[in-house]
Amino acid sequence: MKKQIVVIGLGRFGSSVCKELHSLGHEIMAIDTNPDKVDALREYASFAVNADATDGNQLKSLGVRNFEHAIVAIGDDLQASVLCTLMLKELGLPKVWVKARDLQHEKILHKVGADRVIQPEKEMGIRVAHHVDSDKIVDY
Ligand code: ATP
């Protein structure tokens, strides 16, 4: 079933999530403060928007509250990541998944209501170790 998903932060992780969800047929709103990142994702998103996702008014006027799922892929700016997560939960989004850079960041994100926290490098490291252990080559 087609889902409406907002992807915030279009670095390597966010843009990869955005492109893959697009190829799976989902409807994406892609948001970043950097206009070049927004332009690069335009063909993979129904709406590609240059906006600050820590600004509650901007999120409201973009209609983000109508989305069922958000992926927050702002890793380095801890304050922006936490504030954005808080805003999205206050707007009532049922599923807010957030990228964290470390355990401390992860703990804070859970406290402000993140539904799932992802540490990509850590999770991928574990998967690769299991692939090596089981000699698996392809897995999604
Ligand atoms: P990655 O490791 O995924 O490549 P990165 O290191 O490129 O990430 P991050 O600092 O983690 O970059 O931020 C990811 C993206 O989030 C950047 O493109 C940045 O412009 C964007 N971003 C940062 N703050 C905000 C914000 N307040 N609103 C929207 N986008 C933001």
Tab-separated table of N, CA and C and ligand atoms in Angstrom:
chain	number	residue	atom	x	y	z
A	1	MET	N	0.838	-1.202	0.000
A	1	MET	CA	0.000	0.000	0.000
A	1	MET	C	0.882	1.265	0.000
A	2	LYS	N	0.431	2.252	-0.784
A	2	LYS	CA	1.211	3.494	-0.892
A	2	LYS	C	1.152	4.283	0.427
A	3	LYS	N	2.305	4.707	0.900
A	3	LYS	CA	2.349	5.471	2.159
A	3	LYS	C	2.824	6.891	1.888
A	4	GLN	N	2.443	7.791	2.779
A	4	GLN	CA	2.932	9.177	2.714
A	4	GLN	C	4.013	9.338	3.784
A	5	ILE	N	5.210	9.652	3.329
A	5	ILE	CA	6.342	9.698	4.254
A	5	ILE	C	7.100	11.013	4.070
A	6	VAL	N	7.457	11.637	5.181
A	6	VAL	CA	8.276	12.849	5.088
A	6	VAL	C	9.701	12.501	5.519
A	7	VAL	N	10.656	12.854	4.674
A	7	VAL	CA	12.067	12.586	4.971
A	7	VAL	C	12.747	13.928	5.213
A	8	ILE	N	13.318	14.091	6.399
A	8	ILE	CA	13.925	15.372	6.787
A	8	ILE	C	15.429	15.197	6.943
A	9	GLY	N	16.193	15.975	6.173
A	9	GLY	CA	17.651	15.846	6.175
A	9	GLY	C	18.044	14.940	5.021
A	10	LEU	N	18.672	15.544	3.991
A	10	LEU	CA	18.945	14.791	2.765
A	10	LEU	C	20.447	14.585	2.558
A	11	GLY	N	21.121	14.174	3.631
A	11	GLY	CA	22.540	13.769	3.530
A	11	GLY	C	22.575	12.385	2.879
A	12	ARG	N	23.670	11.663	3.079
A	12	ARG	CA	23.786	10.337	2.434
A	12	ARG	C	22.687	9.399	2.913
A	13	PHE	N	22.407	9.395	4.219
A	13	PHE	CA	21.403	8.479	4.765
A	13	PHE	C	19.987	8.869	4.309
A	14	GLY	N	19.632	10.139	4.533
A	14	GLY	CA	18.274	10.588	4.187
A	14	GLY	C	17.988	10.462	2.701
A	15	SER	N	18.971	10.800	1.849
A	15	SER	CA	18.711	10.726	0.413
A	15	SER	C	18.588	9.273	-0.032
A	16	SER	N	19.334	8.393	0.571
A	16	SER	CA	19.230	6.968	0.233
A	16	SER	C	17.850	6.425	0.628
A	17	VAL	N	17.386	6.785	1.815
A	17	VAL	CA	16.044	6.366	2.261
A	17	VAL	C	14.991	6.907	1.296
A	18	CYS	N	15.140	8.175	0.939
A	18	CYS	CA	14.179	8.838	0.060
A	18	CYS	C	14.105	8.146	-1.310
A	19	LYS	N	15.251	7.880	-1.907
A	19	LYS	CA	15.287	7.253	-3.242
A	19	LYS	C	14.697	5.844	-3.199
A	20	GLU	N	15.013	5.107	-2.162
A	20	GLU	CA	14.516	3.726	-2.082
A	20	GLU	C	13.003	3.703	-1.865
A	21	LEU	N	12.507	4.583	-1.004
A	21	LEU	CA	11.045	4.640	-0.778
A	21	LEU	C	10.331	5.056	-2.060
A	22	HIS	N	10.942	5.989	-2.795
A	22	HIS	CA	10.366	6.415	-4.075
A	22	HIS	C	10.305	5.230	-5.033
A	23	SER	N	11.380	4.444	-5.106
A	23	SER	CA	11.394	3.308	-6.034
A	23	SER	C	10.399	2.228	-5.597
A	24	LEU	N	10.039	2.229	-4.323
A	24	LEU	CA	9.033	1.270	-3.835
A	24	LEU	C	7.608	1.796	-4.035
A	25	GLY	N	7.491	3.006	-4.575
A	25	GLY	CA	6.168	3.544	-4.946
A	25	GLY	C	5.499	4.404	-3.899
A	26	HIS	N	6.226	4.808	-2.889
A	26	HIS	CA	5.609	5.632	-1.846
A	26	HIS	C	5.691	7.125	-2.187
A	27	GLU	N	4.815	7.902	-1.514
A	27	GLU	CA	4.784	9.343	-1.775
A	27	GLU	C	5.652	10.046	-0.733
A	28	ILE	N	6.610	10.810	-1.216
A	28	ILE	CA	7.608	11.396	-0.306
A	28	ILE	C	7.565	12.915	-0.323
A	29	MET	N	7.641	13.514	0.873
A	29	MET	CA	7.983	14.929	0.984
A	29	MET	C	9.417	14.966	1.526
A	30	ALA	N	10.332	15.584	0.776
A	30	ALA	CA	11.737	15.646	1.183
A	30	ALA	C	12.057	17.072	1.611
A	31	ILE	N	12.645	17.229	2.798
A	31	ILE	CA	12.906	18.571	3.351
A	31	ILE	C	14.380	18.705	3.742
A	32	ASP	N	14.978	19.826	3.380
A	32	ASP	CA	16.341	20.123	3.842
A	32	ASP	C	16.538	21.641	3.834
A	33	THR	N	17.424	22.115	4.694
A	33	THR	CA	17.734	23.551	4.718
A	33	THR	C	18.676	23.930	3.568
A	34	ASN	N	19.329	22.921	2.992
A	34	ASN	CA	20.303	23.175	1.919
A	34	ASN	C	19.606	23.034	0.549
A	35	PRO	N	19.480	24.152	-0.207
A	35	PRO	CA	18.734	24.088	-1.474
A	35	PRO	C	19.353	23.136	-2.495
A	36	ASP	N	20.675	22.948	-2.464
A	36	ASP	CA	21.310	22.020	-3.415
A	36	ASP	C	20.880	20.575	-3.142
A	37	LYS	N	20.766	20.239	-1.856
A	37	LYS	CA	20.337	18.874	-1.490
A	37	LYS	C	18.891	18.658	-1.934
A	38	VAL	N	18.080	19.721	-1.787
A	38	VAL	CA	16.660	19.632	-2.186
A	38	VAL	C	16.571	19.423	-3.701
A	39	ASP	N	17.337	20.202	-4.458
A	39	ASP	CA	17.320	20.075	-5.921
A	39	ASP	C	17.725	18.671	-6.365
A	40	ALA	N	18.731	18.114	-5.696
A	40	ALA	CA	19.239	16.789	-6.080
A	40	ALA	C	18.207	15.680	-5.876
A	41	LEU	N	17.229	15.930	-5.011
A	41	LEU	CA	16.239	14.890	-4.689
A	41	LEU	C	14.891	15.123	-5.379
A	42	ARG	N	14.799	16.206	-6.142
A	42	ARG	CA	13.512	16.614	-6.705
A	42	ARG	C	12.802	15.514	-7.489
A	43	GLU	N	13.573	14.768	-8.271
A	43	GLU	CA	12.929	13.742	-9.113
A	43	GLU	C	12.499	12.503	-8.315
A	44	TYR	N	12.914	12.420	-7.059
A	44	TYR	CA	12.564	11.258	-6.241
A	44	TYR	C	11.478	11.566	-5.208
A	45	ALA	N	10.970	12.792	-5.213
A	45	ALA	CA	9.988	13.160	-4.187
A	45	ALA	C	8.802	13.871	-4.826
A	46	SER	N	7.618	13.648	-4.294
A	46	SER	CA	6.438	14.359	-4.806
A	46	SER	C	6.557	15.844	-4.452
A	47	PHE	N	7.116	16.110	-3.262
A	47	PHE	CA	7.352	17.490	-2.826
A	47	PHE	C	8.774	17.557	-2.274
A	48	ALA	N	9.615	18.396	-2.866
A	48	ALA	CA	10.971	18.598	-2.347
A	48	ALA	C	11.042	20.045	-1.889
A	49	VAL	N	11.294	20.252	-0.607
A	49	VAL	CA	11.111	21.578	-0.026
A	49	VAL	C	12.348	22.049	0.725
A	50	ASN	N	12.691	23.322	0.476
A	50	ASN	CA	13.784	23.956	1.200
A	50	ASN	C	13.184	24.613	2.457
A	51	ALA	N	13.356	23.971	3.615
A	51	ALA	CA	12.751	24.511	4.843
A	51	ALA	C	13.556	24.072	6.050
A	52	ASP	N	13.356	24.807	7.150
A	52	ASP	CA	13.996	24.454	8.414
A	52	ASP	C	13.017	23.612	9.228
A	53	ALA	N	13.348	22.357	9.414
A	53	ALA	CA	12.421	21.428	10.065
A	53	ALA	C	12.370	21.591	11.583
A	54	THR	N	13.113	22.567	12.130
A	54	THR	CA	12.961	22.853	13.560
A	54	THR	C	11.932	23.967	13.762
A	55	ASP	N	11.449	24.512	12.672
A	55	ASP	CA	10.477	25.609	12.751
A	55	ASP	C	9.056	25.035	12.652
A	56	GLY	N	8.388	24.982	13.802
A	56	GLY	CA	7.051	24.394	13.869
A	56	GLY	C	6.068	25.016	12.887
A	57	ASN	N	6.166	26.332	12.689
A	57	ASN	CA	5.226	27.005	11.772
A	57	ASN	C	5.437	26.541	10.326
A	58	GLN	N	6.714	26.366	9.957
A	58	GLN	CA	6.989	25.881	8.596
A	58	GLN	C	6.466	24.452	8.422
A	59	LEU	N	6.663	23.634	9.431
A	59	LEU	CA	6.173	22.248	9.339
A	59	LEU	C	4.656	22.226	9.210
A	60	LYS	N	3.996	23.111	9.974
A	60	LYS	CA	2.527	23.179	9.916
A	60	LYS	C	2.072	23.621	8.534
A	61	SER	N	2.698	24.684	8.013
A	61	SER	CA	2.223	25.206	6.724
A	61	SER	C	2.520	24.236	5.580
A	62	LEU	N	3.472	23.331	5.770
A	62	LEU	CA	3.739	22.315	4.743
A	62	LEU	C	2.770	21.129	4.842
A	63	GLY	N	1.962	21.137	5.875
A	63	GLY	CA	0.978	20.054	6.038
A	63	GLY	C	1.599	18.750	6.516
A	64	VAL	N	2.725	18.862	7.210
A	64	VAL	CA	3.432	17.667	7.663
A	64	VAL	C	2.570	16.810	8.604
A	65	ARG	N	1.626	17.443	9.295
A	65	ARG	CA	0.793	16.684	10.234
A	65	ARG	C	-0.082	15.643	9.526
A	66	ASN	N	-0.237	15.770	8.201
A	66	ASN	CA	-1.047	14.793	7.456
A	66	ASN	C	-0.269	13.541	7.063
A	67	PHE	N	1.041	13.544	7.345
A	67	PHE	CA	1.847	12.373	6.985
A	67	PHE	C	1.796	11.354	8.116
A	68	GLU	N	1.850	10.078	7.741
A	68	GLU	CA	1.774	9.046	8.774
A	68	GLU	C	3.156	8.683	9.335
A	69	HIS	N	4.182	8.956	8.528
A	69	HIS	CA	5.510	8.483	8.913
A	69	HIS	C	6.556	9.558	8.590
A	70	ALA	N	7.467	9.799	9.527
A	70	ALA	CA	8.576	10.723	9.272
A	70	ALA	C	9.895	10.022	9.555
A	71	ILE	N	10.873	10.333	8.705
A	71	ILE	CA	12.245	9.877	8.956
A	71	ILE	C	13.073	11.143	9.172
A	72	VAL	N	13.661	11.279	10.344
A	72	VAL	CA	14.507	12.438	10.621
A	72	VAL	C	15.966	12.000	10.468
A	73	ALA	N	16.605	12.510	9.427
A	73	ALA	CA	17.970	12.073	9.126
A	73	ALA	C	18.958	13.226	9.285
A	74	ILE	N	18.760	13.986	10.369
A	74	ILE	CA	19.723	15.036	10.733
A	74	ILE	C	20.601	14.403	11.803
A	75	GLY	N	21.832	14.091	11.456
A	75	GLY	CA	22.658	13.362	12.415
A	75	GLY	C	23.545	14.253	13.257
A	76	ASP	N	24.169	15.227	12.609
A	76	ASP	CA	25.229	15.964	13.291
A	76	ASP	C	24.736	17.067	14.219
A	77	ASP	N	23.670	17.744	13.816
A	77	ASP	CA	23.148	18.846	14.632
A	77	ASP	C	22.153	18.277	15.644
A	78	LEU	N	22.678	17.962	16.841
A	78	LEU	CA	21.872	17.290	17.859
A	78	LEU	C	20.638	18.106	18.238
A	79	GLN	N	20.847	19.405	18.406
A	79	GLN	CA	19.726	20.266	18.797
A	79	GLN	C	18.619	20.249	17.740
A	80	ALA	N	19.006	20.338	16.470
A	80	ALA	CA	18.016	20.344	15.384
A	80	ALA	C	17.291	19.003	15.323
A	81	SER	N	18.025	17.927	15.491
A	81	SER	CA	17.428	16.591	15.433
A	81	SER	C	16.400	16.397	16.556
A	82	VAL	N	16.766	16.828	17.762
A	82	VAL	CA	15.872	16.664	18.917
A	82	VAL	C	14.639	17.568	18.785
A	83	LEU	N	14.884	18.808	18.405
A	83	LEU	CA	13.782	19.773	18.274
A	83	LEU	C	12.801	19.327	17.187
A	84	CYS	N	13.335	18.879	16.088
A	84	CYS	CA	12.500	18.430	14.973
A	84	CYS	C	11.653	17.212	15.396
A	85	THR	N	12.269	16.287	16.101
A	85	THR	CA	11.547	15.096	16.575
A	85	THR	C	10.399	15.501	17.497
A	86	LEU	N	10.698	16.425	18.410
A	86	LEU	CA	9.690	16.917	19.347
A	86	LEU	C	8.520	17.567	18.602
A	87	MET	N	8.840	18.393	17.607
A	87	MET	CA	7.799	19.078	16.811
A	87	MET	C	6.898	18.066	16.114
A	88	LEU	N	7.540	17.056	15.519
A	88	LEU	CA	6.772	16.063	14.754
A	88	LEU	C	5.834	15.279	15.672
A	89	LYS	N	6.307	14.951	16.868
A	89	LYS	CA	5.433	14.228	17.805
A	89	LYS	C	4.327	15.144	18.299
A	90	GLU	N	4.650	16.435	18.515
A	90	GLU	CA	3.611	17.387	18.950
A	90	GLU	C	2.558	17.589	17.862
A	91	LEU	N	2.978	17.491	16.595
A	91	LEU	CA	2.014	17.599	15.491
A	91	LEU	C	1.160	16.337	15.368
A	92	GLY	N	1.571	15.289	16.064
A	92	GLY	CA	0.752	14.075	16.117
A	92	GLY	C	1.122	12.981	15.125
A	93	LEU	N	2.313	13.052	14.525
A	93	LEU	CA	2.691	11.981	13.593
A	93	LEU	C	2.846	10.660	14.346
A	94	PRO	N	2.193	9.609	13.873
A	94	PRO	CA	2.228	8.349	14.619
A	94	PRO	C	3.583	7.642	14.597
A	95	LYS	N	4.318	7.801	13.495
A	95	LYS	CA	5.610	7.092	13.413
A	95	LYS	C	6.717	8.084	13.086
A	96	VAL	N	7.601	8.299	14.055
A	96	VAL	CA	8.742	9.186	13.829
A	96	VAL	C	10.016	8.376	14.095
A	97	TRP	N	10.738	8.105	13.020
A	97	TRP	CA	11.983	7.334	13.122
A	97	TRP	C	13.148	8.299	12.920
A	98	VAL	N	14.148	8.206	13.779
A	98	VAL	CA	15.180	9.230	13.801
A	98	VAL	C	16.584	8.619	13.797
A	99	LYS	N	17.447	9.228	13.005
A	99	LYS	CA	18.857	8.812	12.969
A	99	LYS	C	19.605	9.442	14.142
A	100	ALA	N	20.382	8.632	14.849
A	100	ALA	CA	21.192	9.158	15.971
A	100	ALA	C	22.660	8.921	15.690
A	101	ARG	N	23.507	9.782	16.251
A	101	ARG	CA	24.941	9.588	16.010
A	101	ARG	C	25.598	8.731	17.085
A	102	ASP	N	24.995	8.685	18.287
A	102	ASP	CA	25.567	7.860	19.353
A	102	ASP	C	24.495	7.539	20.404
A	103	LEU	N	24.910	6.815	21.444
A	103	LEU	CA	23.962	6.336	22.453
A	103	LEU	C	23.285	7.470	23.219
A	104	GLN	N	24.054	8.519	23.517
A	104	GLN	CA	23.486	9.672	24.255
A	104	GLN	C	22.363	10.325	23.436
A	105	HIS	N	22.666	10.534	22.172
A	105	HIS	CA	21.685	11.105	21.247
A	105	HIS	C	20.443	10.194	21.204
A	106	GLU	N	20.677	8.900	21.119
A	106	GLU	CA	19.572	7.929	21.071
A	106	GLU	C	18.675	8.041	22.311
A	107	LYS	N	19.291	8.159	23.483
A	107	LYS	CA	18.519	8.246	24.737
A	107	LYS	C	17.639	9.495	24.742
A	108	ILE	N	18.211	10.622	24.302
A	108	ILE	CA	17.444	11.877	24.282
A	108	ILE	C	16.267	11.746	23.324
A	109	LEU	N	16.518	11.134	22.168
A	109	LEU	CA	15.453	10.997	21.164
A	109	LEU	C	14.300	10.154	21.701
A	110	HIS	N	14.615	9.098	22.434
A	110	HIS	CA	13.543	8.288	23.029
A	110	HIS	C	12.742	9.127	24.025
A	111	LYS	N	13.441	9.955	24.802
A	111	LYS	CA	12.761	10.793	25.813
A	111	LYS	C	11.792	11.778	25.179
A	112	VAL	N	12.127	12.289	23.979
A	112	VAL	CA	11.229	13.267	23.357
A	112	VAL	C	10.190	12.590	22.462
A	113	GLY	N	10.178	11.262	22.464
A	113	GLY	CA	9.061	10.573	21.813
A	113	GLY	C	9.352	9.863	20.509
A	114	ALA	N	10.629	9.773	20.096
A	114	ALA	CA	10.937	9.050	18.848
A	114	ALA	C	10.410	7.620	18.949
A	115	ASP	N	9.804	7.139	17.870
A	115	ASP	CA	9.233	5.791	17.887
A	115	ASP	C	10.287	4.737	17.560
A	116	ARG	N	11.283	5.147	16.796
A	116	ARG	CA	12.410	4.250	16.546
A	116	ARG	C	13.653	5.095	16.331
A	117	VAL	N	14.754	4.647	16.889
A	117	VAL	CA	16.014	5.375	16.710
A	117	VAL	C	16.990	4.447	15.985
A	118	ILE	N	17.643	5.017	14.984
A	118	ILE	CA	18.544	4.227	14.141
A	118	ILE	C	19.957	4.795	14.260
A	119	GLN	N	20.908	3.923	14.509
A	119	GLN	CA	22.324	4.316	14.419
A	119	GLN	C	22.887	3.547	13.225
A	120	PRO	N	22.868	4.154	12.036
A	120	PRO	CA	23.170	3.407	10.820
A	120	PRO	C	24.523	2.679	10.832
A	121	GLU	N	25.556	3.371	11.281
A	121	GLU	CA	26.885	2.736	11.230
A	121	GLU	C	26.940	1.528	12.172
A	122	LYS	N	26.338	1.697	13.366
A	122	LYS	CA	26.342	0.607	14.343
A	122	LYS	C	25.528	-0.588	13.818
A	123	GLU	N	24.316	-0.290	13.306
A	123	GLU	CA	23.446	-1.367	12.826
A	123	GLU	C	24.059	-2.077	11.619
A	124	MET	N	24.657	-1.293	10.722
A	124	MET	CA	25.267	-1.916	9.543
A	124	MET	C	26.482	-2.743	9.927
A	125	GLY	N	27.231	-2.264	10.921
A	125	GLY	CA	28.390	-3.029	11.401
A	125	GLY	C	27.964	-4.400	11.924
A	126	ILE	N	26.859	-4.417	12.678
A	126	ILE	CA	26.357	-5.690	13.227
A	126	ILE	C	25.915	-6.616	12.081
A	127	ARG	N	25.208	-6.032	11.102
A	127	ARG	CA	24.732	-6.855	9.975
A	127	ARG	C	25.892	-7.437	9.184
A	128	VAL	N	26.879	-6.610	8.935
A	128	VAL	CA	28.035	-7.096	8.162
A	128	VAL	C	28.718	-8.235	8.922
A	129	ALA	N	28.865	-8.073	10.239
A	129	ALA	CA	29.496	-9.127	11.043
A	129	ALA	C	28.708	-10.429	10.919
A	130	HIS	N	27.358	-10.320	10.935
A	130	HIS	CA	26.531	-11.531	10.807
A	130	HIS	C	26.646	-12.133	9.411
A	131	HIS	N	26.745	-11.259	8.404
A	131	HIS	CA	26.917	-11.772	7.038
A	131	HIS	C	28.240	-12.528	6.911
A	132	VAL	N	29.286	-11.958	7.513
A	132	VAL	CA	30.596	-12.621	7.472
A	132	VAL	C	30.488	-13.975	8.176
A	133	ASP	N	29.793	-13.954	9.335
A	133	ASP	CA	29.649	-15.177	10.128
A	133	ASP	C	28.911	-16.271	9.356
A	134	SER	N	27.867	-15.851	8.578
A	134	SER	CA	27.034	-16.872	7.920
A	134	SER	C	27.339	-17.011	6.430
A	135	ASP	N	28.361	-16.281	5.938
A	135	ASP	CA	28.725	-16.318	4.522
A	135	ASP	C	27.604	-15.881	3.595
A	136	LYS	N	26.666	-15.071	4.115
A	136	LYS	CA	25.565	-14.580	3.273
A	136	LYS	C	26.103	-13.469	2.377
A	137	ILE	N	25.590	-13.382	1.171
A	137	ILE	CA	26.055	-12.330	0.263
A	137	ILE	C	24.996	-11.243	0.102
A	138	VAL	N	23.749	-11.650	-0.107
A	138	VAL	CA	22.693	-10.663	-0.345
A	138	VAL	C	21.631	-10.768	0.734
A	139	ASP	N	21.237	-9.630	1.264
A	139	ASP	CA	20.175	-9.605	2.284
A	139	ASP	C	19.610	-8.201	2.345
A	140	TYR	N	18.293	-8.076	2.511
A	140	TYR	CA	17.730	-6.735	2.657
A	140	TYR	C	17.231	-6.515	4.059
B	1	ATP	P1	24.892	11.718	6.336
B	1	ATP	O1	25.809	11.028	7.314
B	1	ATP	O2	23.562	11.060	6.214
B	1	ATP	O3	25.549	11.991	5.020
B	1	ATP	P2	25.509	14.411	6.774
B	1	ATP	O4	26.750	14.205	7.568
B	1	ATP	O5	25.628	14.760	5.338
B	1	ATP	O6	24.574	13.131	6.954
B	1	ATP	P3	23.963	15.776	8.751
B	1	ATP	O7	24.592	16.889	9.499
B	1	ATP	O8	23.755	14.499	9.451
B	1	ATP	O9	24.723	15.602	7.376
B	1	ATP	O10	22.604	16.375	8.187
B	1	ATP	C1	21.917	15.715	7.166
B	1	ATP	C2	21.154	16.754	6.398
B	1	ATP	O11	20.229	17.442	7.273
B	1	ATP	C3	21.989	17.841	5.730
B	1	ATP	O12	21.721	17.822	4.350
B	1	ATP	C4	21.522	19.138	6.386
B	1	ATP	O13	21.467	20.227	5.468
B	1	ATP	C5	20.120	18.769	6.856
B	1	ATP	N1	19.643	19.589	7.966
B	1	ATP	C6	20.344	19.998	9.056
B	1	ATP	N2	19.566	20.735	9.871
B	1	ATP	C7	18.343	20.787	9.294
B	1	ATP	C8	17.096	21.406	9.635
B	1	ATP	N3	16.959	22.125	10.760
B	1	ATP	N4	16.020	21.258	8.800
B	1	ATP	C9	16.147	20.528	7.654
B	1	ATP	N5	17.293	19.941	7.272
B	1	ATP	C10	18.370	20.059	8.070
